[in-house]
């Protein structure tokens, strides 16, 4: 157990590496301000590392911790690779007394190794189905019949066909070279891409049904397919489809176009039928904070994260409320989700939907997804196979899965 006493903290500094000055850096600066109310002699030095953060962390770990900060931010889908490559690199925060029962459980999964838990969850990528109510109305559909409802994908396909027939707008904008939408669907089923022994798990019923759904959407003309992130954003903001499936962090992109005001509503992630454990909830994205075992200031760094990010006080709850409004950063500390900025109605959305409140509610239902160290090569292999399936090179779901498995094994040298 780490012994923490105020006197130990006098005239000390904590160093933090992260990225994105308007989101992660902003949030950490607000956290530092809260901590300084009770620990005024502690300086929190925050360094914006931009795109090279993983390379510099890897170099530091290979050098036994030389040059590393006390705390760093990791993407949730990448951290298990670091656990495998550097098994003693991080501080066990469960042993330090963090109460993980008050944090979103789907975030805790990837940061857990055996009985140890190494991270402090930060932001959520809670997902929803974003729908253009003006196109629903033009198709003779009443948006109020769907607002706030838990729908099945079969329901969505039916009204997607109607919208396409009446407006000539595909239901969803889809980035065909990106894995995100498929990951959202698979995670909503409670399925896993890998088995407990680390081997691929692409032949599960959940995965097969997810691939079948995508092919059905494509064959019915319900996907507006583009290549590249910028073209996907442009498709959304140039009225090319009736909606899209993605996370809370799309609020800023949608609001960046004034013409979108009043048009969008967001409903829960649709359900894949016939899969045990499936939910009307999923996730895309998100990061968490970790303390390096090599840090000479481990006790201080742990106290900072635990005190601000995982403790229920008036100041910490106000902190989470502040970063939501200031950066659109929705935290995953459950007691914070009742803040005024979470529950407020948003006039930009259809019927002033309280979108943050809804995303927070859905977040608590997200099934746990273990990414594993080999997530990235699996992701790329599946994305390539699905694209070939759409283009007709592969003819069946089983062929698509076999192609993904073959590419994965080739990349992994198996």
Short mmCIF file of C-alpha atoms in Angstrom, two decimals, residues 76-364:
data_model
loop_
_atom_site.label_atom_id
_atom_site.label_comp_id
_atom_site.label_asym_id
_atom_site.label_seq_id
_atom_site.Cartn_x
_atom_site.Cartn_y
_atom_site.Cartn_z
CA UNK A 76 -7.99 1.96 -24.43
CA UNK A 77 -7.51 -0.27 -27.47
CA UNK A 78 -3.71 0.06 -27.27
CA UNK A 79 -2.94 -0.47 -23.58
CA UNK A 80 -3.03 -4.28 -23.60
CA UNK A 81 -0.15 -4.31 -26.07
CA UNK A 82 1.92 -2.38 -23.53
CA UNK A 83 0.91 -4.78 -20.75
CA UNK A 84 2.22 -7.66 -22.83
CA UNK A 85 5.45 -6.00 -23.92
CA UNK A 86 6.24 -4.30 -20.59
CA UNK A 87 4.50 -6.31 -17.84
CA UNK A 88 5.95 -4.37 -14.90
CA UNK A 89 5.69 -0.89 -16.38
CA UNK A 90 2.63 0.43 -14.52
CA UNK A 91 1.42 0.94 -10.96
CA UNK A 92 -1.43 -1.25 -9.71
CA UNK A 93 -4.04 1.37 -8.82
CA UNK A 94 -6.46 -1.14 -7.37
CA UNK A 95 -3.86 -1.90 -4.71
CA UNK A 96 -3.60 1.85 -4.13
CA UNK A 97 -7.26 1.95 -3.11
CA UNK A 98 -9.12 3.19 -6.20
CA UNK A 99 -12.81 2.23 -5.97
CA UNK A 100 -13.55 0.81 -9.41
CA UNK A 101 -17.20 0.11 -8.60
CA UNK A 102 -17.87 3.79 -9.26
CA UNK A 103 -16.32 3.74 -12.73
CA UNK A 104 -17.83 2.49 -15.99
CA UNK A 105 -17.12 -1.24 -16.00
CA UNK A 106 -16.54 -1.56 -19.73
CA UNK A 107 -13.57 0.82 -19.29
CA UNK A 108 -12.11 -1.29 -16.49
CA UNK A 109 -11.87 -4.45 -18.62
CA UNK A 110 -8.95 -3.46 -20.89
CA UNK A 111 -6.92 -2.06 -17.97
CA UNK A 112 -7.21 -5.24 -15.93
CA UNK A 113 -4.52 -7.92 -15.87
CA UNK A 114 -5.22 -10.81 -13.51
CA UNK A 115 -6.14 -9.32 -10.13
CA UNK A 116 -4.48 -5.98 -10.87
CA UNK A 117 -6.05 -2.86 -12.36
CA UNK A 118 -3.63 -0.28 -13.72
CA UNK A 119 -5.57 2.70 -15.07
CA UNK A 120 -7.93 5.52 -14.18
CA UNK A 121 -10.70 5.64 -16.82
CA UNK A 122 -11.15 9.02 -18.48
CA UNK A 123 -13.54 9.69 -21.35
CA UNK A 124 -16.27 7.60 -22.86
CA UNK A 125 -16.93 6.80 -26.49
CA UNK A 126 -20.56 5.91 -25.71
CA UNK A 127 -22.33 5.49 -29.04
CA UNK A 128 -25.73 6.20 -30.53
CA UNK A 129 -27.51 6.27 -33.86
CA UNK A 130 -27.63 9.85 -35.15
CA UNK A 131 -30.68 10.44 -37.36
CA UNK A 132 -31.76 13.39 -39.49
CA UNK A 133 -35.34 14.09 -38.47
CA UNK A 134 -35.98 16.21 -41.58
CA UNK A 135 -35.34 13.19 -43.80
CA UNK A 136 -37.52 10.98 -41.64
CA UNK A 137 -40.34 13.49 -41.99
CA UNK A 138 -39.80 13.73 -45.74
CA UNK A 139 -40.21 9.95 -45.88
CA UNK A 140 -43.53 10.17 -44.04
CA UNK A 141 -42.10 8.94 -40.74
CA UNK A 142 -42.67 10.57 -37.35
CA UNK A 143 -39.35 11.10 -35.52
CA UNK A 144 -41.19 11.07 -32.20
CA UNK A 145 -41.99 7.40 -32.79
CA UNK A 146 -38.27 6.63 -32.52
CA UNK A 147 -36.88 9.26 -30.14
CA UNK A 148 -35.61 7.58 -26.98
CA UNK A 149 -36.64 4.12 -28.16
CA UNK A 150 -34.55 0.95 -28.05
CA UNK A 151 -34.76 -0.31 -31.62
CA UNK A 152 -33.55 -3.45 -33.34
CA UNK A 153 -31.47 -3.40 -36.50
CA UNK A 154 -34.37 -5.08 -38.29
CA UNK A 155 -36.51 -2.04 -37.41
CA UNK A 156 -33.82 0.29 -38.73
CA UNK A 157 -33.50 -1.56 -42.00
CA UNK A 158 -37.26 -1.34 -42.57
CA UNK A 159 -37.44 2.41 -42.11
CA UNK A 160 -34.08 2.84 -43.85
CA UNK A 161 -35.58 1.29 -46.96
CA UNK A 162 -38.51 3.70 -46.67
CA UNK A 163 -36.24 6.72 -46.26
CA UNK A 164 -34.12 5.68 -49.26
CA UNK A 165 -37.22 5.15 -51.44
CA UNK A 166 -38.80 8.49 -50.52
CA UNK A 167 -35.73 10.76 -50.26
CA UNK A 168 -32.99 8.89 -52.18
CA UNK A 169 -30.81 9.24 -49.08
CA UNK A 170 -28.99 6.14 -47.77
CA UNK A 171 -29.61 5.54 -44.09
CA UNK A 172 -25.99 5.79 -42.89
CA UNK A 173 -22.71 7.40 -43.89
CA UNK A 174 -20.06 4.68 -43.70
CA UNK A 175 -16.27 4.90 -43.86
CA UNK A 176 -15.42 1.72 -45.74
CA UNK A 177 -11.70 1.70 -44.90
CA UNK A 178 -12.38 2.06 -41.18
CA UNK A 179 -13.23 -0.60 -38.61
CA UNK A 180 -15.12 1.62 -36.16
CA UNK A 181 -18.70 0.92 -37.19
CA UNK A 182 -18.21 -2.85 -37.18
CA UNK A 183 -16.49 -2.67 -33.79
CA UNK A 184 -19.46 -0.72 -32.42
CA UNK A 185 -21.88 -3.38 -33.62
CA UNK A 186 -19.80 -6.33 -32.38
CA UNK A 187 -19.24 -4.74 -28.96
CA UNK A 188 -22.98 -4.13 -28.62
CA UNK A 189 -23.49 -7.90 -28.84
CA UNK A 190 -21.15 -8.55 -25.93
CA UNK A 191 -18.98 -10.53 -28.34
CA UNK A 192 -15.20 -10.68 -28.36
CA UNK A 193 -12.74 -10.70 -31.24
CA UNK A 194 -10.39 -12.99 -29.31
CA UNK A 195 -10.82 -15.99 -27.04
CA UNK A 196 -9.41 -16.12 -23.52
CA UNK A 197 -6.30 -17.92 -24.81
CA UNK A 198 -5.59 -15.08 -27.27
CA UNK A 199 -6.68 -16.91 -30.41
CA UNK A 200 -9.04 -15.32 -32.93
CA UNK A 201 -12.77 -15.57 -32.27
CA UNK A 202 -14.21 -14.46 -35.62
CA UNK A 203 -16.46 -17.49 -36.06
CA UNK A 204 -18.79 -16.61 -33.19
CA UNK A 205 -22.50 -16.18 -33.80
CA UNK A 206 -22.20 -12.53 -32.73
CA UNK A 207 -19.51 -11.78 -35.30
CA UNK A 208 -21.27 -13.63 -38.12
CA UNK A 209 -24.52 -11.79 -37.44
CA UNK A 210 -22.67 -8.46 -37.39
CA UNK A 211 -21.06 -9.14 -40.78
CA UNK A 212 -24.40 -10.30 -42.18
CA UNK A 213 -26.02 -7.08 -40.99
CA UNK A 214 -23.40 -4.97 -42.75
CA UNK A 215 -23.81 -6.88 -46.00
CA UNK A 216 -27.59 -6.46 -45.80
CA UNK A 217 -27.25 -2.71 -45.24
CA UNK A 218 -24.86 -2.49 -48.18
CA UNK A 219 -26.94 -4.62 -50.54
CA UNK A 220 -30.09 -2.62 -49.80
CA UNK A 221 -28.30 0.63 -50.64
CA UNK A 222 -28.51 1.89 -47.07
CA UNK A 223 -24.82 2.78 -46.74
CA UNK A 224 -23.25 5.91 -48.25
CA UNK A 225 -19.70 4.57 -48.48
CA UNK A 226 -16.63 6.80 -48.55
CA UNK A 227 -12.90 6.32 -48.00
CA UNK A 228 -11.12 8.40 -45.38
CA UNK A 229 -12.13 10.33 -42.28
CA UNK A 230 -12.40 13.74 -43.93
CA UNK A 231 -14.71 12.41 -46.65
CA UNK A 232 -16.84 10.74 -43.99
CA UNK A 233 -17.23 14.00 -42.07
CA UNK A 234 -17.96 15.80 -45.32
CA UNK A 235 -20.65 13.23 -46.18
CA UNK A 236 -22.36 13.91 -42.86
CA UNK A 237 -22.16 17.68 -43.18
CA UNK A 238 -23.16 17.79 -46.85
CA UNK A 239 -26.47 15.96 -46.47
CA UNK A 240 -25.44 12.72 -48.17
CA UNK A 241 -27.25 10.38 -45.77
CA UNK A 242 -30.01 10.25 -43.17
CA UNK A 243 -27.62 9.53 -40.32
CA UNK A 244 -24.59 7.71 -38.96
CA UNK A 245 -23.54 5.42 -36.11
CA UNK A 246 -20.84 6.80 -33.83
CA UNK A 247 -19.88 8.22 -30.46
CA UNK A 248 -20.60 11.20 -28.27
CA UNK A 249 -17.48 12.98 -29.47
CA UNK A 250 -19.22 13.67 -32.79
CA UNK A 251 -21.24 16.41 -31.08
CA UNK A 252 -18.61 19.00 -31.97
CA UNK A 253 -18.46 18.04 -35.65
CA UNK A 254 -22.23 18.13 -36.01
CA UNK A 255 -22.49 21.46 -34.20
CA UNK A 256 -19.75 22.94 -36.38
CA UNK A 257 -22.33 23.24 -39.15
CA UNK A 258 -25.10 25.69 -38.14
CA UNK A 259 -27.43 24.23 -40.76
CA UNK A 260 -27.65 21.05 -38.68
CA UNK A 261 -29.45 22.85 -35.85
CA UNK A 262 -32.72 21.21 -34.89
CA UNK A 263 -32.31 18.37 -37.38
CA UNK A 264 -30.50 15.61 -35.50
CA UNK A 265 -31.81 13.31 -32.85
CA UNK A 266 -29.77 10.51 -31.31
CA UNK A 267 -31.24 7.17 -30.30
CA UNK A 268 -29.63 4.17 -28.57
CA UNK A 269 -27.34 1.92 -30.59
CA UNK A 270 -29.63 -0.60 -32.32
CA UNK A 271 -29.79 -4.17 -31.06
CA UNK A 272 -28.56 -7.26 -32.90
CA UNK A 273 -31.29 -9.84 -32.37
CA UNK A 274 -30.77 -13.40 -31.23
CA UNK A 275 -27.45 -12.90 -29.43
CA UNK A 276 -27.32 -13.53 -25.69
CA UNK A 277 -25.84 -10.53 -23.88
CA UNK A 278 -26.52 -8.03 -26.68
CA UNK A 279 -27.48 -4.50 -25.61
CA UNK A 280 -28.70 -1.22 -27.06
CA UNK A 281 -25.33 0.29 -26.16
CA UNK A 282 -21.74 0.30 -27.36
CA UNK A 283 -18.54 2.33 -27.41
CA UNK A 284 -16.05 3.77 -29.88
CA UNK A 285 -12.90 5.40 -28.59
CA UNK A 286 -11.80 6.59 -25.19
CA UNK A 287 -8.58 6.82 -23.22
CA UNK A 288 -7.36 6.34 -19.65
CA UNK A 289 -4.58 7.55 -17.33
CA UNK A 290 -1.67 5.38 -16.14
CA UNK A 291 1.17 5.88 -13.64
CA UNK A 292 4.58 4.50 -14.61
CA UNK A 293 6.26 2.20 -12.11
CA UNK A 294 9.54 3.96 -12.90
CA UNK A 295 8.20 7.28 -11.61
CA UNK A 296 10.09 8.69 -8.62
CA UNK A 297 6.81 10.40 -7.67
CA UNK A 298 4.50 7.37 -7.74
CA UNK A 299 2.74 8.14 -4.46
CA UNK A 300 2.07 11.71 -5.47
CA UNK A 301 0.90 10.78 -8.97
CA UNK A 302 -1.46 8.13 -7.61
CA UNK A 303 -2.87 10.53 -5.03
CA UNK A 304 -3.50 13.14 -7.72
CA UNK A 305 -5.39 10.76 -10.01
CA UNK A 306 -7.29 9.12 -7.19
CA UNK A 307 -8.21 12.40 -5.47
CA UNK A 308 -9.50 14.24 -8.54
CA UNK A 309 -10.57 11.58 -11.02
CA UNK A 310 -11.98 8.87 -8.72
CA UNK A 311 -13.28 10.48 -5.53
CA UNK A 312 -16.69 11.95 -4.77
CA UNK A 313 -16.33 15.48 -3.44
CA UNK A 314 -18.01 18.73 -4.35
CA UNK A 315 -14.89 19.90 -6.18
CA UNK A 316 -14.36 16.70 -8.16
CA UNK A 317 -17.99 16.51 -9.27
CA UNK A 318 -17.77 20.16 -10.32
CA UNK A 319 -14.58 19.29 -12.23
CA UNK A 320 -16.35 16.65 -14.32
CA UNK A 321 -19.21 19.06 -14.95
CA UNK A 322 -16.71 21.71 -16.09
CA UNK A 323 -14.81 19.55 -18.59
CA UNK A 324 -18.06 18.38 -20.16
CA UNK A 325 -19.10 21.94 -20.91
CA UNK A 326 -15.61 23.23 -21.69
CA UNK A 327 -14.42 20.43 -23.97
CA UNK A 328 -17.32 18.04 -24.50
CA UNK A 329 -15.35 15.51 -22.43
CA UNK A 330 -17.76 13.05 -20.83
CA UNK A 331 -16.06 11.25 -17.98
CA UNK A 332 -16.73 7.70 -16.87
CA UNK A 333 -16.92 8.34 -13.11
CA UNK A 334 -20.53 7.34 -12.45
CA UNK A 335 -21.30 9.77 -9.56
CA UNK A 336 -20.44 12.70 -11.86
CA UNK A 337 -23.12 11.91 -14.43
CA UNK A 338 -25.85 13.80 -12.58
CA UNK A 339 -24.16 17.19 -12.99
CA UNK A 340 -26.14 20.11 -14.40
CA UNK A 341 -24.29 20.07 -17.72
CA UNK A 342 -25.06 16.38 -18.15
CA UNK A 343 -28.78 16.78 -17.58
CA UNK A 344 -29.24 20.06 -19.48
CA UNK A 345 -31.35 20.13 -22.63
CA UNK A 346 -29.52 21.13 -25.82
CA UNK A 347 -31.47 23.37 -28.18
CA UNK A 348 -29.20 22.44 -31.09
CA UNK A 349 -30.81 19.00 -31.25
CA UNK A 350 -34.31 17.93 -32.21
CA UNK A 351 -36.80 18.91 -29.50
CA UNK A 352 -33.87 20.09 -27.32
CA UNK A 353 -32.77 16.54 -26.58
CA UNK A 354 -30.58 16.23 -23.47
CA UNK A 355 -27.95 14.36 -25.47
CA UNK A 356 -25.29 14.13 -22.76
CA UNK A 357 -27.78 12.69 -20.31
CA UNK A 358 -28.74 10.07 -22.87
CA UNK A 359 -25.16 9.13 -23.74
CA UNK A 360 -24.38 8.84 -20.01
CA UNK A 361 -27.36 6.52 -19.51
CA UNK A 362 -26.32 4.33 -22.44
CA UNK A 363 -22.70 4.28 -21.25
CA UNK A 364 -23.65 2.32 -18.14
#
